[in-house]
Short mmCIF file of C-alpha atoms in Angstrom, two decimals:
data_model
loop_
_atom_site.label_atom_id
_atom_site.label_comp_id
_atom_site.label_asym_id
_atom_site.label_seq_id
_atom_site.Cartn_x
_atom_site.Cartn_y
_atom_site.Cartn_z
CA MET A 1 -34.92 -52.32 -5.87
CA CYS A 2 -33.57 -51.31 -2.47
CA SER A 3 -30.11 -50.88 -3.91
CA MET A 4 -31.17 -47.84 -6.01
CA PRO A 5 -32.04 -45.47 -3.14
CA ALA A 6 -28.92 -46.57 -1.32
CA MET A 7 -26.84 -45.82 -4.42
CA PHE A 8 -28.44 -42.32 -4.72
CA ASP A 9 -27.80 -41.72 -1.00
CA GLY A 10 -24.16 -42.64 -1.57
CA MET A 11 -23.92 -40.25 -4.51
CA LYS A 12 -25.40 -37.45 -2.44
CA LEU A 13 -22.92 -38.08 0.32
CA ALA A 14 -20.02 -38.15 -2.19
CA ALA A 15 -21.31 -34.94 -3.73
CA VAL A 16 -21.54 -33.25 -0.29
CA ALA A 17 -18.09 -34.49 0.63
CA THR A 18 -16.71 -33.10 -2.67
CA VAL A 19 -18.30 -29.73 -2.16
CA LEU A 20 -16.97 -29.59 1.44
CA TYR A 21 -13.52 -30.51 0.24
CA VAL A 22 -13.59 -27.81 -2.40
CA ILE A 23 -14.81 -25.24 0.14
CA VAL A 24 -12.06 -26.19 2.59
CA ARG A 25 -9.43 -25.98 -0.11
CA CYS A 26 -10.68 -22.76 -1.63
CA LEU A 27 -11.13 -21.04 1.72
CA ASN A 28 -7.84 -22.44 2.91
CA LEU A 29 -9.51 -23.42 6.21
CA LYS A 30 -6.77 -25.81 7.18
CA SER A 31 -4.13 -23.12 7.13
CA PRO A 32 -2.90 -22.19 10.57
CA THR A 33 -2.95 -18.64 11.97
CA ALA A 34 0.41 -17.23 12.98
CA ALA A 35 2.27 -14.12 13.93
CA PRO A 36 3.91 -12.18 11.11
CA ASP A 37 7.36 -13.37 9.96
CA ILE A 38 9.61 -10.50 11.00
CA THR A 39 12.97 -9.79 9.37
CA TYR A 40 15.08 -7.14 11.06
CA GLN A 41 18.47 -6.41 12.57
CA ASP A 42 18.93 -6.50 16.31
CA THR A 43 19.29 -2.78 17.17
CA PRO A 44 17.97 -0.77 20.12
CA LEU A 45 15.52 1.09 17.91
CA ASN A 46 14.10 -2.09 16.35
CA ARG A 47 13.76 -3.79 19.76
CA PHE A 48 11.97 -0.69 21.04
CA LEU A 49 9.64 -0.60 18.05
CA LEU A 50 8.68 -4.29 18.29
CA LYS A 51 8.23 -3.97 22.06
CA SER A 52 6.11 -0.82 21.76
CA CYS A 53 4.09 -2.09 18.79
CA PRO A 54 3.25 -5.62 20.01
CA ILE A 55 0.67 -6.24 17.25
CA LEU A 56 3.56 -6.83 14.91
CA THR A 57 4.72 -9.81 16.93
CA LYS A 58 1.35 -11.27 17.95
CA GLU A 59 -0.78 -13.79 16.03
CA TYR A 60 -2.83 -12.26 13.28
CA ILE A 61 -6.30 -13.93 13.29
CA PRO A 62 -8.43 -13.28 10.20
CA PRO A 63 -12.16 -14.10 10.12
CA LEU A 64 -12.51 -17.85 10.51
CA LEU A 65 -14.77 -18.73 7.53
CA TRP A 66 -13.23 -16.62 4.77
CA GLY A 67 -10.26 -14.67 6.13
CA LYS A 68 -7.64 -17.29 5.17
CA SER A 69 -8.40 -16.86 1.50
CA GLY A 70 -6.24 -14.15 -0.04
CA HIS A 71 -8.75 -13.85 -2.94
CA LEU A 72 -11.75 -13.24 -0.66
CA GLN A 73 -9.72 -10.74 1.50
CA THR A 74 -8.77 -8.87 -1.69
CA ALA A 75 -12.28 -9.10 -3.22
CA LEU A 76 -14.06 -8.02 -0.07
CA TYR A 77 -11.69 -5.08 0.33
CA GLY A 78 -12.36 -4.06 -3.25
CA LYS A 79 -16.16 -4.41 -3.10
CA MET A 80 -17.06 -3.80 0.49
CA GLY A 81 -14.14 -1.64 1.44
CA ARG A 82 -14.48 -1.44 5.19
CA VAL A 83 -17.22 -2.09 7.71
CA SER A 84 -18.96 0.97 9.22
CA CYS A 85 -16.78 3.27 7.11
CA PRO A 86 -16.36 6.75 8.66
CA HIS A 87 -16.72 9.96 6.71
CA PRO A 88 -13.93 12.32 7.85
CA ILE A 89 -14.37 15.90 6.80
CA GLY A 90 -11.34 17.55 5.15
CA LEU A 91 -10.29 20.45 3.00
CA ARG A 92 -9.32 19.89 -0.58
CA LYS A 93 -6.13 21.66 -1.67
CA TYR A 94 -5.10 22.41 -5.26
CA LEU A 95 -1.43 22.71 -6.16
CA PRO A 96 -0.36 23.97 -9.64
CA MET A 97 2.58 21.98 -11.10
CA GLN A 98 5.32 23.35 -13.33
CA ASP A 99 4.03 21.34 -16.34
CA GLY A 100 0.51 22.80 -16.08
CA ALA A 101 -0.95 19.84 -14.15
CA THR A 102 -2.93 20.49 -10.93
CA ALA A 103 -2.27 18.13 -7.99
CA THR A 104 -4.95 17.79 -5.36
CA PHE A 105 -4.89 16.42 -1.83
CA ASP A 106 -7.28 16.36 1.08
CA LEU A 107 -6.20 17.64 4.48
CA PHE A 108 -7.74 16.27 7.67
CA GLU A 109 -7.04 17.86 11.05
CA PRO A 110 -6.52 15.65 14.16
CA MET A 111 -9.55 15.11 16.55
CA GLY A 112 -7.38 15.64 19.62
CA ASP A 113 -3.87 16.03 20.90
CA HIS A 114 -1.20 13.43 20.01
CA ARG A 115 -0.12 11.28 22.96
CA THR A 116 3.38 12.89 22.88
CA GLY A 117 2.03 16.39 22.66
CA ASP A 118 3.83 16.91 19.31
CA ASP A 119 2.46 18.00 15.97
CA VAL A 120 2.55 14.92 13.63
CA THR A 121 1.21 14.61 10.09
CA MET A 122 0.55 11.43 8.14
CA VAL A 123 1.36 12.02 4.49
CA ILE A 124 -0.54 9.28 2.63
CA CYS A 125 -0.27 7.94 -0.90
CA PRO A 126 -3.12 5.58 -1.92
CA GLY A 127 -3.13 2.63 -4.29
CA ILE A 128 -3.51 2.58 -8.07
CA GLY A 129 -6.25 4.93 -9.27
CA ASN A 130 -7.33 5.65 -5.66
CA HIS A 131 -7.97 8.84 -3.70
CA SER A 132 -9.17 10.13 -0.31
CA GLU A 133 -12.73 8.99 -0.83
CA LYS A 134 -11.92 5.28 -0.97
CA HIS A 135 -13.27 3.31 2.00
CA TYR A 136 -9.89 1.92 3.18
CA ILE A 137 -8.43 5.45 3.12
CA ARG A 138 -11.38 6.87 5.04
CA THR A 139 -11.09 4.19 7.68
CA PHE A 140 -7.38 4.70 8.13
CA VAL A 141 -7.71 8.50 8.22
CA GLY A 142 -10.53 8.30 10.80
CA HIS A 143 -8.40 6.05 13.05
CA SER A 144 -5.33 8.24 12.65
CA GLN A 145 -7.31 11.45 13.46
CA LYS A 146 -8.60 9.90 16.73
CA GLU A 147 -4.95 9.10 17.64
CA GLY A 148 -4.01 12.83 17.17
CA TYR A 149 -2.54 12.79 13.69
CA ARG A 150 -3.14 15.28 11.00
CA CYS A 151 -3.62 13.47 7.66
CA ALA A 152 -2.82 14.62 4.12
CA VAL A 153 -4.05 12.23 1.42
CA LEU A 154 -2.86 12.55 -2.19
CA ASN A 155 -5.52 12.16 -4.85
CA HIS A 156 -3.79 10.50 -7.76
CA LEU A 157 -3.82 12.77 -10.80
CA GLY A 158 -6.90 11.88 -12.82
CA ALA A 159 -8.38 9.51 -10.22
CA LEU A 160 -11.13 11.74 -8.89
CA PRO A 161 -14.04 11.59 -11.34
CA ASN A 162 -15.16 15.20 -10.66
CA ILE A 163 -11.73 16.84 -11.08
CA GLU A 164 -10.63 17.62 -14.65
CA LEU A 165 -7.02 17.30 -15.73
CA THR A 166 -5.36 20.62 -16.55
CA SER A 167 -2.51 19.13 -18.62
CA PRO A 168 -2.14 16.01 -20.91
CA ARG A 169 -0.75 13.86 -18.12
CA MET A 170 -2.11 11.64 -15.36
CA PHE A 171 -0.65 9.62 -12.49
CA THR A 172 1.83 6.84 -13.31
CA TYR A 173 3.41 3.95 -11.50
CA GLY A 174 6.32 5.83 -10.04
CA CYS A 175 5.93 9.57 -10.65
CA THR A 176 6.64 11.37 -7.37
CA TRP A 177 5.93 14.93 -8.48
CA GLU A 178 2.44 15.26 -6.96
CA PHE A 179 3.45 13.55 -3.67
CA ALA A 180 6.50 15.79 -3.45
CA SER A 181 4.33 18.87 -4.02
CA MET A 182 1.96 17.82 -1.21
CA VAL A 183 4.78 17.10 1.22
CA GLY A 184 6.35 20.50 0.37
CA TYR A 185 3.07 22.22 1.09
CA ILE A 186 2.76 20.43 4.47
CA LYS A 187 6.35 21.37 5.51
CA LYS A 188 5.76 25.00 4.58
CA MET A 189 2.32 25.35 6.19
CA PHE A 190 3.24 23.39 9.33
CA PRO A 191 6.93 24.20 9.95
CA HIS A 192 7.00 22.33 13.29
CA THR A 193 5.26 19.11 12.25
CA HIS A 194 6.92 15.78 12.04
CA LEU A 195 5.99 13.56 9.07
CA ILE A 196 4.95 9.89 8.97
CA VAL A 197 5.02 8.70 5.32
CA VAL A 198 2.49 6.04 4.39
CA GLY A 199 1.99 4.28 1.06
CA PHE A 200 -0.52 1.59 -0.03
CA SER A 201 0.23 -0.72 -2.90
CA LEU A 202 1.34 1.52 -5.84
CA GLY A 203 1.51 4.29 -3.25
CA GLY A 204 4.16 2.31 -1.38
CA ASN A 205 6.32 2.33 -4.49
CA ILE A 206 5.89 6.08 -4.90
CA VAL A 207 6.66 7.01 -1.27
CA CYS A 208 9.78 4.79 -1.08
CA LYS A 209 10.98 6.10 -4.43
CA PHE A 210 10.36 9.69 -3.26
CA LEU A 211 12.38 9.25 -0.12
CA GLY A 212 15.24 7.52 -1.93
CA GLU A 213 15.45 9.90 -4.83
CA ASN A 214 16.95 12.73 -2.70
CA ARG A 215 17.99 12.51 0.88
CA THR A 216 16.64 16.02 1.45
CA ASN A 217 13.18 14.48 1.00
CA GLN A 218 13.78 12.60 4.24
CA GLU A 219 14.07 15.81 6.31
CA ARG A 220 11.57 15.96 9.13
CA VAL A 221 10.35 12.45 8.27
CA LEU A 222 10.15 10.21 11.39
CA CYS A 223 9.49 6.98 9.49
CA CYS A 224 7.84 5.39 6.43
CA VAL A 225 5.35 2.52 6.16
CA SER A 226 4.73 0.70 2.89
CA VAL A 227 1.92 -1.87 2.61
CA CYS A 228 1.42 -4.53 -0.14
CA GLN A 229 3.70 -3.00 -2.82
CA GLY A 230 5.61 -5.08 -5.39
CA TYR A 231 8.91 -3.19 -5.36
CA SER A 232 9.87 -3.88 -9.00
CA ALA A 233 7.49 -3.50 -11.93
CA LEU A 234 10.03 -5.07 -14.25
CA ARG A 235 10.21 -8.25 -12.17
CA ALA A 236 6.44 -8.23 -11.62
CA GLN A 237 5.74 -7.88 -15.32
CA GLU A 238 6.10 -11.61 -16.12
CA THR A 239 4.30 -12.83 -12.99
CA PHE A 240 1.31 -10.56 -13.80
CA LEU A 241 0.75 -12.44 -17.00
CA GLN A 242 0.62 -15.84 -15.33
CA TRP A 243 -2.64 -17.61 -14.32
CA ASP A 244 -1.13 -18.78 -11.02
CA GLN A 245 -3.28 -17.32 -8.19
CA CYS A 246 -5.48 -15.83 -10.99
CA ARG A 247 -3.03 -12.96 -11.47
CA ARG A 248 -3.86 -12.75 -15.17
CA PHE A 249 -7.55 -12.18 -14.25
CA TYR A 250 -6.72 -9.47 -11.72
CA ASN A 251 -4.54 -7.92 -14.37
CA PHE A 252 -7.44 -7.81 -16.74
CA LEU A 253 -9.76 -6.27 -14.12
CA MET A 254 -7.14 -3.61 -13.16
CA ALA A 255 -6.51 -2.80 -16.81
CA ASP A 256 -10.23 -2.41 -17.43
CA ASN A 257 -10.39 0.09 -14.54
CA MET A 258 -7.39 2.04 -15.86
CA LYS A 259 -9.06 2.26 -19.25
CA LYS A 260 -12.12 3.81 -17.69
CA ILE A 261 -9.99 6.39 -15.88
CA ILE A 262 -7.99 7.23 -19.02
CA LEU A 263 -11.10 7.46 -21.16
CA SER A 264 -12.85 9.70 -18.72
CA HIS A 265 -10.14 12.24 -19.45
CA ARG A 266 -10.02 11.59 -23.18
CA GLY A 267 -10.40 15.25 -24.05
CA SER A 268 -7.34 16.34 -22.01
CA LEU A 269 -5.15 13.39 -22.93
CA PHE A 270 -6.03 12.90 -26.59
CA GLY A 271 -6.74 16.47 -27.73
CA ASN A 272 -5.01 17.91 -30.82
CA ALA A 273 -2.23 19.51 -28.80
CA THR A 274 -1.31 16.36 -26.84
CA LYS A 275 1.31 13.67 -27.48
CA MET A 276 -1.30 10.95 -27.77
CA GLU A 277 -2.53 9.88 -31.16
CA ASP A 278 -5.61 8.11 -32.56
CA ALA A 279 -3.50 4.91 -32.88
CA ASP A 280 -2.89 5.03 -29.08
CA LEU A 281 -6.56 5.36 -28.45
CA SER A 282 -7.36 2.36 -30.68
CA ARG A 283 -4.73 0.21 -28.93
CA LEU A 284 -6.13 1.32 -25.61
CA TYR A 285 -9.60 0.02 -26.41
CA THR A 286 -8.20 -3.43 -27.18
CA ALA A 287 -5.78 -3.60 -24.25
CA THR A 288 -6.36 -6.50 -21.83
CA SER A 289 -3.39 -5.98 -19.46
CA LEU A 290 -1.79 -3.22 -17.51
CA MET A 291 1.45 -3.81 -19.48
CA GLN A 292 -0.33 -3.04 -22.75
CA ILE A 293 -1.71 0.18 -21.34
CA ASP A 294 1.66 1.11 -19.89
CA GLU A 295 3.32 0.50 -23.27
CA THR A 296 0.63 2.42 -25.24
CA ILE A 297 -0.12 5.33 -22.89
CA MET A 298 1.59 5.57 -19.51
CA ARG A 299 5.29 5.46 -20.41
CA LYS A 300 4.81 8.35 -22.87
CA PHE A 301 3.74 10.85 -20.20
CA HIS A 302 7.41 11.13 -19.10
CA GLY A 303 9.10 10.32 -22.41
CA HIS A 304 10.31 6.83 -21.70
CA ASN A 305 11.55 5.11 -24.79
CA SER A 306 10.41 1.62 -23.88
CA LEU A 307 8.35 -0.34 -21.39
CA LYS A 308 11.56 -1.71 -19.85
CA GLU A 309 12.99 1.74 -19.32
CA TYR A 310 9.72 2.95 -17.81
CA TYR A 311 9.50 0.06 -15.34
CA GLU A 312 13.18 0.35 -14.39
CA LYS A 313 13.20 4.06 -13.73
CA GLU A 314 9.82 4.13 -12.01
CA SER A 315 10.43 1.22 -9.54
CA CYS A 316 11.50 1.98 -6.00
CA VAL A 317 13.86 -1.08 -5.94
CA HIS A 318 16.51 1.26 -7.46
CA TYR A 319 16.06 3.98 -4.78
CA ILE A 320 14.89 2.28 -1.62
CA HIS A 321 18.45 1.53 -0.42
CA ASN A 322 18.95 5.24 -0.12
CA VAL A 323 16.21 5.55 2.51
CA ASP A 324 17.77 6.04 5.95
CA VAL A 325 14.69 6.85 8.06
CA PRO A 326 13.03 3.89 9.87
CA LEU A 327 11.13 1.91 7.29
CA LEU A 328 8.40 -0.71 7.88
CA LEU A 329 7.62 -2.89 4.84
CA VAL A 330 4.46 -5.02 5.13
CA ASN A 331 3.33 -7.75 2.74
CA SER A 332 1.04 -10.74 2.82
CA ALA A 333 2.09 -14.21 1.70
CA ASP A 334 -1.34 -14.85 0.08
CA ASP A 335 -1.48 -11.58 -1.82
CA PRO A 336 -2.74 -12.62 -5.23
CA LEU A 337 -1.23 -9.53 -6.92
CA VAL A 338 2.33 -9.71 -5.51
CA HIS A 339 4.26 -12.86 -6.45
CA GLY A 340 6.30 -14.39 -3.71
CA SER A 341 9.53 -14.01 -5.75
CA LEU A 342 9.24 -10.25 -5.31
CA LEU A 343 9.42 -10.52 -1.54
CA THR A 344 13.11 -11.34 -1.64
CA ILE A 345 13.64 -7.58 -2.21
CA PRO A 346 12.28 -6.34 1.14
CA ARG A 347 13.67 -9.36 2.99
CA THR A 348 17.20 -8.79 1.65
CA LEU A 349 16.89 -5.08 2.42
CA ALA A 350 15.89 -5.77 6.00
CA GLU A 351 18.83 -8.16 6.34
CA LYS A 352 21.28 -5.51 5.11
CA LYS A 353 19.94 -2.26 6.51
CA GLN A 354 19.41 -1.51 10.17
CA ASN A 355 16.56 0.95 9.62
CA VAL A 356 14.31 -1.62 7.85
CA ILE A 357 11.78 -4.00 9.37
CA PHE A 358 10.01 -6.42 6.99
CA ALA A 359 6.77 -7.97 8.24
CA LEU A 360 5.23 -10.82 6.19
CA THR A 361 1.80 -12.16 7.25
CA LEU A 362 0.47 -15.55 6.31
CA HIS A 363 -2.90 -14.19 5.36
CA GLY A 364 -4.37 -10.75 4.47
CA GLY A 365 -4.66 -10.70 0.71
CA HIS A 366 -4.05 -7.39 -1.08
CA LEU A 367 -4.84 -4.57 1.34
CA GLY A 368 -7.35 -6.75 3.12
CA PHE A 369 -6.00 -7.72 6.57
CA PHE A 370 -9.46 -8.05 7.98
CA GLU A 371 -9.85 -9.26 11.59
CA GLY A 372 -12.87 -10.93 13.13
CA ALA A 373 -14.11 -13.99 15.01
CA VAL A 374 -16.12 -16.02 12.44
CA LEU A 375 -17.86 -14.17 9.62
CA VAL A 376 -18.27 -10.42 10.23
CA PRO A 377 -14.98 -8.47 10.25
CA GLN A 378 -14.11 -5.72 12.66
CA PRO A 379 -14.32 -2.04 11.48
CA LEU A 380 -10.60 -1.58 11.92
CA THR A 381 -8.24 -3.95 10.18
CA TRP A 382 -4.89 -5.34 11.34
CA MET A 383 -3.29 -3.02 8.76
CA ASP A 384 -4.87 0.11 10.26
CA LYS A 385 -3.73 -0.85 13.73
CA VAL A 386 -0.18 -1.79 12.68
CA ILE A 387 0.49 1.47 10.87
CA VAL A 388 -0.78 3.67 13.69
CA GLY A 389 0.88 1.45 16.35
CA TYR A 390 4.25 1.70 14.55
CA ALA A 391 3.85 5.45 14.10
CA ASN A 392 3.00 5.84 17.84
CA ALA A 393 6.16 3.86 18.73
CA MET A 394 8.29 6.03 16.52
CA CYS A 395 6.86 9.22 17.98
CA GLN A 396 7.58 7.87 21.45
CA TRP A 397 11.13 6.99 20.45
CA GLU A 398 11.69 10.42 19.05
CA LYS A 399 10.36 12.02 22.27
CA GLN A 400 12.50 9.83 24.53
CA LYS A 401 15.56 9.61 22.26
CA PRO A 402 17.91 11.86 24.35
CA SER A 403 17.30 9.96 27.58
CA LEU A 404 17.45 6.62 25.77
CA ARG A 405 20.81 7.44 24.33
CA SER A 406 22.20 8.60 27.68
CA ASN A 407 21.02 5.31 29.29
CA HIS A 408 21.98 2.98 26.55
CA GLY A 409 22.99 0.10 28.79
CA ASP A 410 19.77 0.25 30.84
CA PHE A 411 17.74 0.37 27.66
CA ASP A 412 19.32 -2.77 26.28
CA GLN A 413 18.44 -4.62 29.49
CA ILE A 414 14.82 -3.40 29.61
CA PHE A 415 13.87 -3.93 25.93
CA THR A 416 15.01 -7.39 25.03
CA LEU A 417 13.06 -9.27 22.31
CA LYS A 418 14.01 -12.49 20.59
CA LYS A 419 14.62 -11.92 16.92
CA GLY A 420 11.86 -13.22 14.68
#
């Protein structure tokens, strides 16, 4: 009789051990913390940037209990956004486009002088279906304002629920028209401002494509930062249908959100005078992936004949090599949306071009990059600090550039950093 309780106790211990093992594996608790893996060419500018923005070369420490899980970092970013999210007050601008569309962006003035005394504007392109009211954008804008930056945030066409479309078109994966219109407005209204170009996820693709489409787009641009983009939609297409890292599930969730955005503008997009047909609407209702929506709806906004043509022409991988301004590309190795095979693109680019730095973190998920000791993350993320720190370093370089060039030998001796 005594053996029965002992057997149950053993089963309980085995169950507890199993649960703990699953938790450790799912939360990736045994994974080490590390500094980002940096790929760059050894130039005076890159050494200066890495020296002046030390967070790029220091250990990134996510929250202990959940921060090493890319899924939780991504999910918490999506649901919680940011801790103690600020509410910056800006002015909404409306820009009429040649095709009848109306682009909108929000303009936020700096809260003080920039450390260099210069006028500097962050021109920001959010992720898919996002806008200036998203928590991660608010947090980044609030941090940038305190550092003396003016911020202009594009609201993707159709993303704001209270803004009606004025033409039968909405934002797409790589259309740069609205972003170009916003940048043109900023350059005209603030003729002495320098520009820092920032793109998150899909926004990273758009800003890199914008800069590479025409070198005149790079005028007055100090640098560009892209975070968590995938670089090539055509290459990403197959990986987004795989269940590895639950990408197929994320694909379904993102497709569902896109359907809601499209259907909220059904009158503008599917009216009698539009290119969309009832058959397109029927296929949209049954779509379970972004690719199906892109094939049915999105590619037609710009007259692409096939999904392959749409993905090829809209991906920045075909334009990014034309970008000559300093370019910081940031990705996370545990990003469940961006397959590791896509990261050969930024790494190869950084190996070939002197203006590119590629930073790959071990943890961070998709636009997560939370920091914190154990459980509760800090209000500012590693991502927020890196972008502003890199921008500060570029502004400092621009300010000191004449003296640095005249004292090139002294500079090389002062700023020496072992290549990562």
